[in-house]
Coordinates of C-alpha atoms in Angstrom, one line a residue:
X1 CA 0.0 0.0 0.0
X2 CA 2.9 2.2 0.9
X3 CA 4.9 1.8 -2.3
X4 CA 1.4 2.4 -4.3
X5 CA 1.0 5.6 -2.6
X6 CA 4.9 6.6 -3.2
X7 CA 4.4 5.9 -6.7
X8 CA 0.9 7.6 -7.2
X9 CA 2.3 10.9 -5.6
X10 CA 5.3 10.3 -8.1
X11 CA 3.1 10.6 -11.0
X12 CA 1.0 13.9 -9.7
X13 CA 4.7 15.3 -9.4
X14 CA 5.7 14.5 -13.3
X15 CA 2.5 15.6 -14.0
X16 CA 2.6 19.4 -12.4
X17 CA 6.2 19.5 -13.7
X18 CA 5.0 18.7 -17.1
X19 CA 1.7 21.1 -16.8
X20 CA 4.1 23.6 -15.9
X21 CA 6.4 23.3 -19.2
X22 CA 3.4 24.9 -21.0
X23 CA 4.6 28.4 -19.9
X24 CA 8.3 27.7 -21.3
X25 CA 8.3 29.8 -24.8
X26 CA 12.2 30.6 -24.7
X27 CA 15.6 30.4 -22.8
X28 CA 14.9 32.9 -20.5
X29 CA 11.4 31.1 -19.0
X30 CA 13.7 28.1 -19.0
X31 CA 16.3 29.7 -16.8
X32 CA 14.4 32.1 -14.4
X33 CA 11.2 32.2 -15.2
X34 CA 10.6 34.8 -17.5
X35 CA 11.7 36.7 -14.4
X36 CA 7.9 36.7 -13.1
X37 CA 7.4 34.8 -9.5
X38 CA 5.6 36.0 -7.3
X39 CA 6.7 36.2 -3.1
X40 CA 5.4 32.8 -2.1
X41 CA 6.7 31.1 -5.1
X42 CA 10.1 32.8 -4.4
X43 CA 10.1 31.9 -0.7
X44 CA 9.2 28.0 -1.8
X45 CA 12.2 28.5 -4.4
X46 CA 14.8 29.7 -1.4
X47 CA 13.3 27.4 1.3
X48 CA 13.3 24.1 -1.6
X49 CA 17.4 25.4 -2.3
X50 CA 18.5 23.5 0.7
X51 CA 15.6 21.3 2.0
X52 CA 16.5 18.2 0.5
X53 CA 18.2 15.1 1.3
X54 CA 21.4 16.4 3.4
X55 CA 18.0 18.2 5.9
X56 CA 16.1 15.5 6.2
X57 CA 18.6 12.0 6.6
X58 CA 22.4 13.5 6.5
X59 CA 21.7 16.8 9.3
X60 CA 19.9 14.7 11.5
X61 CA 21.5 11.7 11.5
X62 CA 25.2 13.9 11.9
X63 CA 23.3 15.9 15.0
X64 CA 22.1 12.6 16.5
X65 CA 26.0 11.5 16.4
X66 CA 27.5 15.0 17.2
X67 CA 24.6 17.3 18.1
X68 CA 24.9 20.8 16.9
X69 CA 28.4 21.2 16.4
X70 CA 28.0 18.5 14.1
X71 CA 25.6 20.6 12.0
X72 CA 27.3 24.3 11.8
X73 CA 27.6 24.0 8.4
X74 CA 24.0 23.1 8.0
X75 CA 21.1 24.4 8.8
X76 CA 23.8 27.6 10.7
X77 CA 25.9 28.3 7.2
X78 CA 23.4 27.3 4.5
X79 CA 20.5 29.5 6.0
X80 CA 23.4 32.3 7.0
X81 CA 24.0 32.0 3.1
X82 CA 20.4 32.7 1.6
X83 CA 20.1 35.7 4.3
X84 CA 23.2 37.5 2.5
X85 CA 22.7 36.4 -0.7
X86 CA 19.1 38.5 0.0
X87 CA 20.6 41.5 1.7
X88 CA 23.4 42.1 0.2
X89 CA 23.4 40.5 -3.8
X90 CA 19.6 40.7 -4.5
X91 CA 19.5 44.4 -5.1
X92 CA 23.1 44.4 -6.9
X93 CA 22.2 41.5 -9.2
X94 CA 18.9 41.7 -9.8
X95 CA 19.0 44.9 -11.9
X96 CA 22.1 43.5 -13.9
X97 CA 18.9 41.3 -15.5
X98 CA 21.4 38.4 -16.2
X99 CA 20.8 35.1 -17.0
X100 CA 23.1 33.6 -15.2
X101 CA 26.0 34.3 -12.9
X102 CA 28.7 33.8 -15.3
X103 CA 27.5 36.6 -16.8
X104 CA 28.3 38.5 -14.5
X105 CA 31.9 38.1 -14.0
X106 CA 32.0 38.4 -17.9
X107 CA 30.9 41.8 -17.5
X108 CA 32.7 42.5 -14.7
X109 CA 36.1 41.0 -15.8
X110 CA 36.2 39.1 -19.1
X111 CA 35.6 36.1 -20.8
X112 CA 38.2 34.2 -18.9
X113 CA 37.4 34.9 -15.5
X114 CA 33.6 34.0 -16.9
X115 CA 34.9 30.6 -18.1
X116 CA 37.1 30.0 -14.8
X117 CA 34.5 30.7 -12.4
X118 CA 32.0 29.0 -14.1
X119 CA 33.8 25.5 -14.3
X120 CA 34.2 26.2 -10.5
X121 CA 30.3 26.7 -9.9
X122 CA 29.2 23.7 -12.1
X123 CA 31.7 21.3 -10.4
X124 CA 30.8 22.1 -6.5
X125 CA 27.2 21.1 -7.7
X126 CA 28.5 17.3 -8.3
X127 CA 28.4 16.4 -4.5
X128 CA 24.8 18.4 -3.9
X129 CA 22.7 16.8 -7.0
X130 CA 24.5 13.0 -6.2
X131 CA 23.7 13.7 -2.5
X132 CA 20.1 14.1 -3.5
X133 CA 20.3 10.9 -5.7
X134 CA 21.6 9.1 -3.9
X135 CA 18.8 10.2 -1.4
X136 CA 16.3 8.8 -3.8
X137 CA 18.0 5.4 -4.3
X138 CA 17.8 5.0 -0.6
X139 CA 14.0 5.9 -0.6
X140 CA 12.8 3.4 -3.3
X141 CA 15.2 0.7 -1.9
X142 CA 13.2 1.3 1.7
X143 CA 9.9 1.5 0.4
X144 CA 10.0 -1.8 -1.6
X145 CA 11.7 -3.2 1.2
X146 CA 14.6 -4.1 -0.9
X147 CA 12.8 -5.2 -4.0
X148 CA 14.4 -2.3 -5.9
X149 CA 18.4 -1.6 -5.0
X150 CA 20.2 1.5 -4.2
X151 CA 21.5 1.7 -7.4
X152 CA 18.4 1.2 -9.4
X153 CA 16.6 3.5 -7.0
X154 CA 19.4 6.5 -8.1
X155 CA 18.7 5.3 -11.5
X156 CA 15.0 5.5 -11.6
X157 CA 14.8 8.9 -9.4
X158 CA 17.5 10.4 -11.6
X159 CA 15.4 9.6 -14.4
X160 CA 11.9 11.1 -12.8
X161 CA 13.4 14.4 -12.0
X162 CA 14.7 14.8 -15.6
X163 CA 11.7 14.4 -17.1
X164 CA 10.1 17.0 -15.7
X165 CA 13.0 19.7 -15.3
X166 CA 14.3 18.8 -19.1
X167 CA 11.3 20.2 -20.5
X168 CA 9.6 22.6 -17.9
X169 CA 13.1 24.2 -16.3
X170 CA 12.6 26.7 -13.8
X171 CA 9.1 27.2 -13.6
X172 CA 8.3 23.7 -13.1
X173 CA 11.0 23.7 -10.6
X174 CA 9.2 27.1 -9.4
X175 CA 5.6 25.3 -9.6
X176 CA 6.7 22.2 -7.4
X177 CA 8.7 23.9 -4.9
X178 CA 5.6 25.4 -3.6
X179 CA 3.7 22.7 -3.7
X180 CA 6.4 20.2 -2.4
X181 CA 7.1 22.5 0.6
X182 CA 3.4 22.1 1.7
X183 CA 3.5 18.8 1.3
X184 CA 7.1 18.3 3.3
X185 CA 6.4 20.6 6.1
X186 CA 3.3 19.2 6.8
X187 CA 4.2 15.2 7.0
X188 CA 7.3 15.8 8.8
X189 CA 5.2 18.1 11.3
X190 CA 2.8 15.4 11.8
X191 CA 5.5 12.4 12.2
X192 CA 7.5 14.9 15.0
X193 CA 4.1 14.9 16.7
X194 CA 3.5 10.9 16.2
X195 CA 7.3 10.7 17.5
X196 CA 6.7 13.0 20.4
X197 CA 3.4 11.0 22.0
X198 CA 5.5 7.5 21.7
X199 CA 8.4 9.2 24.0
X200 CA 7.0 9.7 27.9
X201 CA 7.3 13.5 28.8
X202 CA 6.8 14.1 25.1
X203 CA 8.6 17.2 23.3
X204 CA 9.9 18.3 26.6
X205 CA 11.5 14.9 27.6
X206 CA 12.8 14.9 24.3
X207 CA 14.8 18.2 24.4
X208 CA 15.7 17.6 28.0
X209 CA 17.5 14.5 27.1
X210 CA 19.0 15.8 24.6
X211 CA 20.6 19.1 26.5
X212 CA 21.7 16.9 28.7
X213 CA 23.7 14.5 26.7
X214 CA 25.3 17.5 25.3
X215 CA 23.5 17.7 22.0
X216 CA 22.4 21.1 22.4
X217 CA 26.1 22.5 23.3
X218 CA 26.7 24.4 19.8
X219 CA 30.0 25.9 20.1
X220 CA 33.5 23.5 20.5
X221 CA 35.5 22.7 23.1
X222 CA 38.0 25.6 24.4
X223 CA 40.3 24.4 21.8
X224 CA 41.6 26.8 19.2
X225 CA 42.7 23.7 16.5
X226 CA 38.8 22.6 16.9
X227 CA 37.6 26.5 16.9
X228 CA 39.1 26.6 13.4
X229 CA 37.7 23.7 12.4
X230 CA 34.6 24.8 13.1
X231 CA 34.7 28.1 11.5
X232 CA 36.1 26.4 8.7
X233 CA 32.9 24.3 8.0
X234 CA 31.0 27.2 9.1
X235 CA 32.1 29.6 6.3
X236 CA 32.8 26.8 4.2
X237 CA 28.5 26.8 3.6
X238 CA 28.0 30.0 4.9
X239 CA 29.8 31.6 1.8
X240 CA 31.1 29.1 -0.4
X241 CA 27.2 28.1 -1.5
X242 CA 27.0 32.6 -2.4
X243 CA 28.3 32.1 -5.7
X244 CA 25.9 29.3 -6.9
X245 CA 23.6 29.4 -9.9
X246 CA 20.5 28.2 -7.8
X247 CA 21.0 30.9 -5.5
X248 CA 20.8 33.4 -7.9
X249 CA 18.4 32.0 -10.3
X250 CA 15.9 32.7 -7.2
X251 CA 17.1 36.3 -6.7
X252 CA 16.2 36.6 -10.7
X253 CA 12.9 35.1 -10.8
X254 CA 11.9 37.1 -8.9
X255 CA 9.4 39.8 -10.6
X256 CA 10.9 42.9 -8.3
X257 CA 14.3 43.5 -6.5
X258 CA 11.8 44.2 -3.4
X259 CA 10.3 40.2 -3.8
X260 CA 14.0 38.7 -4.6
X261 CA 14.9 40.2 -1.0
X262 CA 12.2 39.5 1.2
X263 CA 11.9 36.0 -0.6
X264 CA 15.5 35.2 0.6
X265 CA 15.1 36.3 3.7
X266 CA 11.4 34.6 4.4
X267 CA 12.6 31.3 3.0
X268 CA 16.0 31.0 4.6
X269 CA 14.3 31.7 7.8
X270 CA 12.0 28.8 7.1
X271 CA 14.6 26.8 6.3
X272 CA 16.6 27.8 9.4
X273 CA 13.7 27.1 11.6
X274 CA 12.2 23.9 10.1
X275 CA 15.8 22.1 9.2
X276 CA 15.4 21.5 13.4
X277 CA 12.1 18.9 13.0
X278 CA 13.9 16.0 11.5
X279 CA 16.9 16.4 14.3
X280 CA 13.5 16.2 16.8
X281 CA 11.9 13.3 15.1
X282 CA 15.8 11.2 14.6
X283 CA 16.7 11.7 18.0
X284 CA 13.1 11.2 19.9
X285 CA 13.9 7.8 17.9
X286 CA 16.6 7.0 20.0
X287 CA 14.4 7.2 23.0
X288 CA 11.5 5.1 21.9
X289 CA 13.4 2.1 20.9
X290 CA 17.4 2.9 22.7
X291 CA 18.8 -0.7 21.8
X292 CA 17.9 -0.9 18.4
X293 CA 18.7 2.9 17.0
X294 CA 21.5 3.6 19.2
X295 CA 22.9 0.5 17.4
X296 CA 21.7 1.9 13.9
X297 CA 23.4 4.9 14.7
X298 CA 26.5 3.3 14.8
X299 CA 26.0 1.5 11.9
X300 CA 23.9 3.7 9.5
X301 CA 22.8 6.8 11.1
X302 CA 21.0 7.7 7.6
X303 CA 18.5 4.9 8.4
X304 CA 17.5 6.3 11.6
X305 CA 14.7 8.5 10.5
X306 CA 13.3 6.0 7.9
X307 CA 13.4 2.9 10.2
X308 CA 11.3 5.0 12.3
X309 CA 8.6 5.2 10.4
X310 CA 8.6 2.0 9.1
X311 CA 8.7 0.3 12.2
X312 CA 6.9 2.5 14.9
X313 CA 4.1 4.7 13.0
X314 CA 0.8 4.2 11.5
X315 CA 0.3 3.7 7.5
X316 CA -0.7 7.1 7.7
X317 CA 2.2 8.7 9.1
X318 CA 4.7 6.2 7.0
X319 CA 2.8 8.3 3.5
X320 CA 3.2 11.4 5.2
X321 CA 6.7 10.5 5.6
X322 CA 7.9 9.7 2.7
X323 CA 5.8 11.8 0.8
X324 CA 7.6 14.6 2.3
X325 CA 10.7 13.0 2.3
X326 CA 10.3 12.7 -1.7
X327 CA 9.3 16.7 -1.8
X328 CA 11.8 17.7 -0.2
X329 CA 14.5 15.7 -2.1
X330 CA 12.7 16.1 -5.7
X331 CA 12.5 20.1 -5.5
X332 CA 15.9 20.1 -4.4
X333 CA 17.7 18.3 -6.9
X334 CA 15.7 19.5 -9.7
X335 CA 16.7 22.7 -9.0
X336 CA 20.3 21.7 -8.5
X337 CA 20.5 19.9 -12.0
X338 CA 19.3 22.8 -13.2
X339 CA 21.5 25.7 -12.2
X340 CA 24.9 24.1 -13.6
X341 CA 23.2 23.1 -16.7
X342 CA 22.2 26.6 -17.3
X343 CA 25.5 28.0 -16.2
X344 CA 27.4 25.7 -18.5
X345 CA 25.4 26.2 -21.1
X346 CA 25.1 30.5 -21.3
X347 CA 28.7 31.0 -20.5
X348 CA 30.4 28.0 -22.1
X349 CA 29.1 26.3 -24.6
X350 CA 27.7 29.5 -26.2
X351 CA 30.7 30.8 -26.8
X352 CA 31.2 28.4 -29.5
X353 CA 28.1 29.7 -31.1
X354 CA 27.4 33.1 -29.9
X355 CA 24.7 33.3 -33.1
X356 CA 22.6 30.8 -32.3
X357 CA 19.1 31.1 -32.1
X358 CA 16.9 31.7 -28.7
X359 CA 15.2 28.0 -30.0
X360 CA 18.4 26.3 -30.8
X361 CA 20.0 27.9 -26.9
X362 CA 17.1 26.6 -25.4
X363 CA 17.6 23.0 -26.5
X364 CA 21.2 23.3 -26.2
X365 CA 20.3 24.0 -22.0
X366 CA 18.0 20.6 -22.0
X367 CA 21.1 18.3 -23.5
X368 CA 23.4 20.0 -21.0
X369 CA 20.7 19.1 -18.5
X370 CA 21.1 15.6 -19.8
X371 CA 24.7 14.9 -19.9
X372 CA 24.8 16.9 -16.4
X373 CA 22.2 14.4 -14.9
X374 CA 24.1 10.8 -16.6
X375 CA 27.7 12.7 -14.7
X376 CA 26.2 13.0 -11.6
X377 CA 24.5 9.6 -11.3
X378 CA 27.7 8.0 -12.2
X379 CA 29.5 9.8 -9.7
X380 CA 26.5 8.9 -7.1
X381 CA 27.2 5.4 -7.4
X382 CA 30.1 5.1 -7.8
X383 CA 30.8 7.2 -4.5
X384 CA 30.8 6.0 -0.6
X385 CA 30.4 9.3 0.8
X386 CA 27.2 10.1 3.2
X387 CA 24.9 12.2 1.8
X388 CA 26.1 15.1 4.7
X389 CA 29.8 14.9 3.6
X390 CA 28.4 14.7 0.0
X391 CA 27.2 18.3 0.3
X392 CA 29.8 19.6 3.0
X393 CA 32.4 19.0 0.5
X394 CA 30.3 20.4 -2.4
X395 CA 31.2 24.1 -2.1
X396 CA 34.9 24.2 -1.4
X397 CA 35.9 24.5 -4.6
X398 CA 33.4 28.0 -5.0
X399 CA 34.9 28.9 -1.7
X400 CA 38.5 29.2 -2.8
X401 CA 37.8 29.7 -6.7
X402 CA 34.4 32.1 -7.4
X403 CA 33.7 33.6 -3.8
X404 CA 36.1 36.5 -3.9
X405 CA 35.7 37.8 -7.5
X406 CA 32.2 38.2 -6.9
X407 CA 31.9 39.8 -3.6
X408 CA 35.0 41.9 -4.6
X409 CA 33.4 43.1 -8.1
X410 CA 30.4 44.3 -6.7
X411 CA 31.7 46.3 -3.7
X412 CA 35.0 47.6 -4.6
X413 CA 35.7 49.2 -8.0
X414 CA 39.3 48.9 -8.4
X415 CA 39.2 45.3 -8.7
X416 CA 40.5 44.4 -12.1
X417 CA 40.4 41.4 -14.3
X418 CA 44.4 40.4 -13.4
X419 CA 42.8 40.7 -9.4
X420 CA 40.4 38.1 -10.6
X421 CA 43.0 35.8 -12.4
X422 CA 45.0 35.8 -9.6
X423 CA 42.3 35.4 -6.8
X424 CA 40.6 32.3 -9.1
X425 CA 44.3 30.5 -9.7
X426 CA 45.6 31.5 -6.6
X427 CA 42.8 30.1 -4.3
X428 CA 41.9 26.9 -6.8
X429 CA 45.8 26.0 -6.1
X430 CA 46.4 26.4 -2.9
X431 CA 43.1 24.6 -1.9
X432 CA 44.2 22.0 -4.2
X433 CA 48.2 21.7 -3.2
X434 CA 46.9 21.8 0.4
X435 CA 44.3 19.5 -0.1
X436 CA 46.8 16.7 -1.5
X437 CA 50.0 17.4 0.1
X438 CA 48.4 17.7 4.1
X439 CA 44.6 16.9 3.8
X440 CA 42.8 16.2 6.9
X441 CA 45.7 16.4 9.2
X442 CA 46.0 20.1 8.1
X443 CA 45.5 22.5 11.3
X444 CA 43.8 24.8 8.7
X445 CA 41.0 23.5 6.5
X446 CA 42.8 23.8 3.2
X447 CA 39.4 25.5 1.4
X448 CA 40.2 28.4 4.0
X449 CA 44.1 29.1 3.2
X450 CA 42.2 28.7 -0.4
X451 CA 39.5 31.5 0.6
X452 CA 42.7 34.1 1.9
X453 CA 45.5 33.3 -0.4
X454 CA 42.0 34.1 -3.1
X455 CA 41.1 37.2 -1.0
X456 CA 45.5 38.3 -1.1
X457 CA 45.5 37.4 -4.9
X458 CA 42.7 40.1 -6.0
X459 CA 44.1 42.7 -4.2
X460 CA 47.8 42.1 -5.0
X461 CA 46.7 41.7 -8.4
X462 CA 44.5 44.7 -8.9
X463 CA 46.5 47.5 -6.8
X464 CA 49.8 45.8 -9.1
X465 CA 50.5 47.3 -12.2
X466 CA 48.5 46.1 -14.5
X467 CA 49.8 43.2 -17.7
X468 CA 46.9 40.8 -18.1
X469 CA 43.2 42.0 -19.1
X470 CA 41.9 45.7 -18.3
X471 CA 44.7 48.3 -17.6
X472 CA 42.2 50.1 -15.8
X473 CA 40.2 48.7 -13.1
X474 CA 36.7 47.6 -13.8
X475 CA 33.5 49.1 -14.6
X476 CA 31.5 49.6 -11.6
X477 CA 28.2 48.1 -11.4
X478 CA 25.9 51.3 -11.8
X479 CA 27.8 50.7 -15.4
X480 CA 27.1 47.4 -16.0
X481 CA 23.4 47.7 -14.9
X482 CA 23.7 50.3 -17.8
X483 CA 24.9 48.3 -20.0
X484 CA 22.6 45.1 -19.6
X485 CA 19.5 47.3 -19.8
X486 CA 20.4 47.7 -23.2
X487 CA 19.8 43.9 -23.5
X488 CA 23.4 43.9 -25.4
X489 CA 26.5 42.2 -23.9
X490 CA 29.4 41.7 -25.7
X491 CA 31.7 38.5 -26.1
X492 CA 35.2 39.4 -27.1
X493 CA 33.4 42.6 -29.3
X494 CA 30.5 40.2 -30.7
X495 CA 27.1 41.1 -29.9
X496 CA 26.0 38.7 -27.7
X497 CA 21.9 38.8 -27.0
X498 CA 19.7 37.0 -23.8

């Protein structure tokens, strides 16, 4: 009965996703929306960026093991990350009226620093979309009770989230988000409440326990190695996830600067608050049934939450459960198979063909979407990561390689195009060298000597005389709002239309 249910709420998903590929009539509704969501919409958009798999199984299966230290990177960094994304980016980047964000540090810089940064963004998304795969393999292999494998279970959600997103883009990522976040607040609201009654004391035994078991304790021990540590995962998320297509396709579909900001703010505040339910429900588990999950939790700590249901609640709640649990994890990787295919697509590929046709870019972004989806299931299965260190590990590479040129270019005007060479190369090798030649028993998280020798690189190489791109510093951004009102960018002096 369960699986039936799974795969009739499936099929109303395709379905919406498909009814909402009727609005697509060119590349720009493909990538955001014709630029035309509403506040609601844009809040479901921001809140679906990060509830997905890593919310749901990895955060509360790494709190139940750690408690909140565990999580500083997520819900703390992530939801830190769509709050200054909406008070500090939205208004900058929404009037540049982009289509993506390689565009903008074409504008800003050039065509290399476009390509560069762009290669970065697409390949931090390779952990967060196989994270949410591999999120689906583990649902269908749970709800068939083994019938269907892991591996055929990434295979066949892979496969239901590209139908949809392939032909509807961003507003039937738009369309489902909203009504996937219904859906996935409300069964995981109702299973915290089941979860609560089968504890004695309820919610308040619950919490109590866990304060004092030290679960509750957020910041490290007085310990200035772990301090740094900590930071380091903190800011890793926290800024890392800024420069991300996803991120900013929300800020753009927005239809005002005004919605793009509050929309941010609304959602990430959502996301902050809600991201704490599962960590309820996966912990009150440990206290209905001690033996059994403390053991799981040692084993599989991602099978606490689903175990749960499956063995301790009602039919009801176990569709409620993984109904949610499928919103969530659909609306997230949609989106995030979307982004880098867009990305890749405007501001590499295109340059190959900067004459084709608004029809012919459009179905150039739908085989990108493609060939994106087959990388990233290969890379799911082929990986034995958790889904939590899946996405922790996603944005280092935008940390060190596409953080500083963007905050940099919008707020100070004398950074140049050399600044941005140097900040890209410079932070992309010294994460890298780090990364290989110390790794883990580095005192310093190699993607933050990565963030500062990026940071030391722009301004060493703009305030430097200048021998690579502008010999001036670059245009500030009341100029390049200018110049994209015009609807007219160039591409190494070709007219280049959106």
């Amino acid at each position: 009965m369960l699986l039936w249910f799974v795969i009739l709420y499936l099929l109303v998903s395709v379905g919406i996703g498909l009814f909402a590929a009727t609005r697509v009539h060119n590349a720009k509704d493909y990538a955001v929306a014709g630029r035309s969501l509403p506040l609601p919409v844009v809040t479901a958009t921001v809140f679906a960026t990060w509830f997905g798999a890593e919310a749901v199984f990895g955060v509360s299966a790494t709190f139940v093991k750690e408690g909140l230290t565990g999580v500083v990177a997520d819900p703390f960094g992530s939801s830190m990350c769509l709050i200054l994304a909406g008070i500090l980016f939205s208004r900058y980047l929404y009037r540049l009226n982009l289509l993506t964000l390689g565009d903008f540090y074409r504008l800003r810089y050039n065509r290399t620093v476009e390509v560069l940064t762009t290669i970065c963004i697409v390949a931090s998304y390779l952990g967060w979309v196989a994270a949410q795969i591999k999120a689906l393999g583990l649902i269908f292999y749970i709800v068939t009770d083994g019938a269907v494998s892991q591996e055929t279970g990434m295979i066949l959600g892979a496969a239901i989230v590209l139908t949809y997103t392939t032909f509807g883009g961003m507003f039937s990522v738009a369309f489902l988000d909203f009504v996937q976040m219904a859906v996935s607040m409300g069964g995981l609201l109702f299973i915290a409440w089941v979860a609560s009654g089968k504890v004695e004391g309820g919610t308040a035994a619950v919490i109590d326990h866990a304060a004092l078991a030290g679960k509750l304790d957020f910041f490290p021990e007085a310990d200035p190695w772990k301090w740094i540590a900590f930071l380091g995962a903190w800011v890793t998320m926290m800024l890392g996830s800024i420069p991300q297509q996803d991120v900013f396709q929300r800020i753009t579909s927005a239809k005002s600067a005004r919605v793009a900001l509050w929309g941010s703010v609304i959602g990430a505040s959502i996301y902050f608050c809600f991201t704490f339910v599962p960590m309820f429900i996966a912990y009150s588990a440990t206290l209905i049934d001690p033996t059994s999950f403390n053991r799981l939790v040692e084993e599989d700590s991602q099978l606490v939450l689903p175990t749960l249901v499956l063995q301790h609640m009602p039919l009801a709640a176990q569709v409620l459960f993984f109904g949610a649990v499928l919103s969530a994890i659909m609306s997230c990787s949609s989106a995030t198979l979307l982004a880098p295919s867009v990305t890749f697509a405007e501001n590499v590929i295109r340059a190959f063909w900067p004459r084709m046709s608004d029809r012919q870019f459009l179905w150039t972004m739908r085989v990108t979407l493609v060939c994106f989806a087959a990388t990233v299931l290969a890379f799911a299965l082929h990986s034995d990561s958790t889904i939590f260190e899946m996405v922790e590990n996603a944005y280092k590479v935008s940390l060190a390689g596409a953080f500083v040129p963007l905050v940099v270019g919008i707020f100070w005007r004398r950074a140049t195009t050399q600044g941005a060479l140097a900040a890209t190369f410079g932070g992309l090798a010294a994460w890298i060298l780090v990364e290989i030649l110390v790794g883990e028993k580095s005192p310093v998280p190699p993607q933050l000597i990565g963030l500062a020798v990026s940071f030391l690189g722009m301004f060493a190489g703009s305030l430097l005389p200048q021998w690579v791109g502008h010999k001036v510093p670059g245009r500030p951004l009341h100029e390049l709002a200018h110049q994209a009102a015009r609807g007219t960018h160039h591409l190494e002096g070709r007219p280049h239309r959106h």
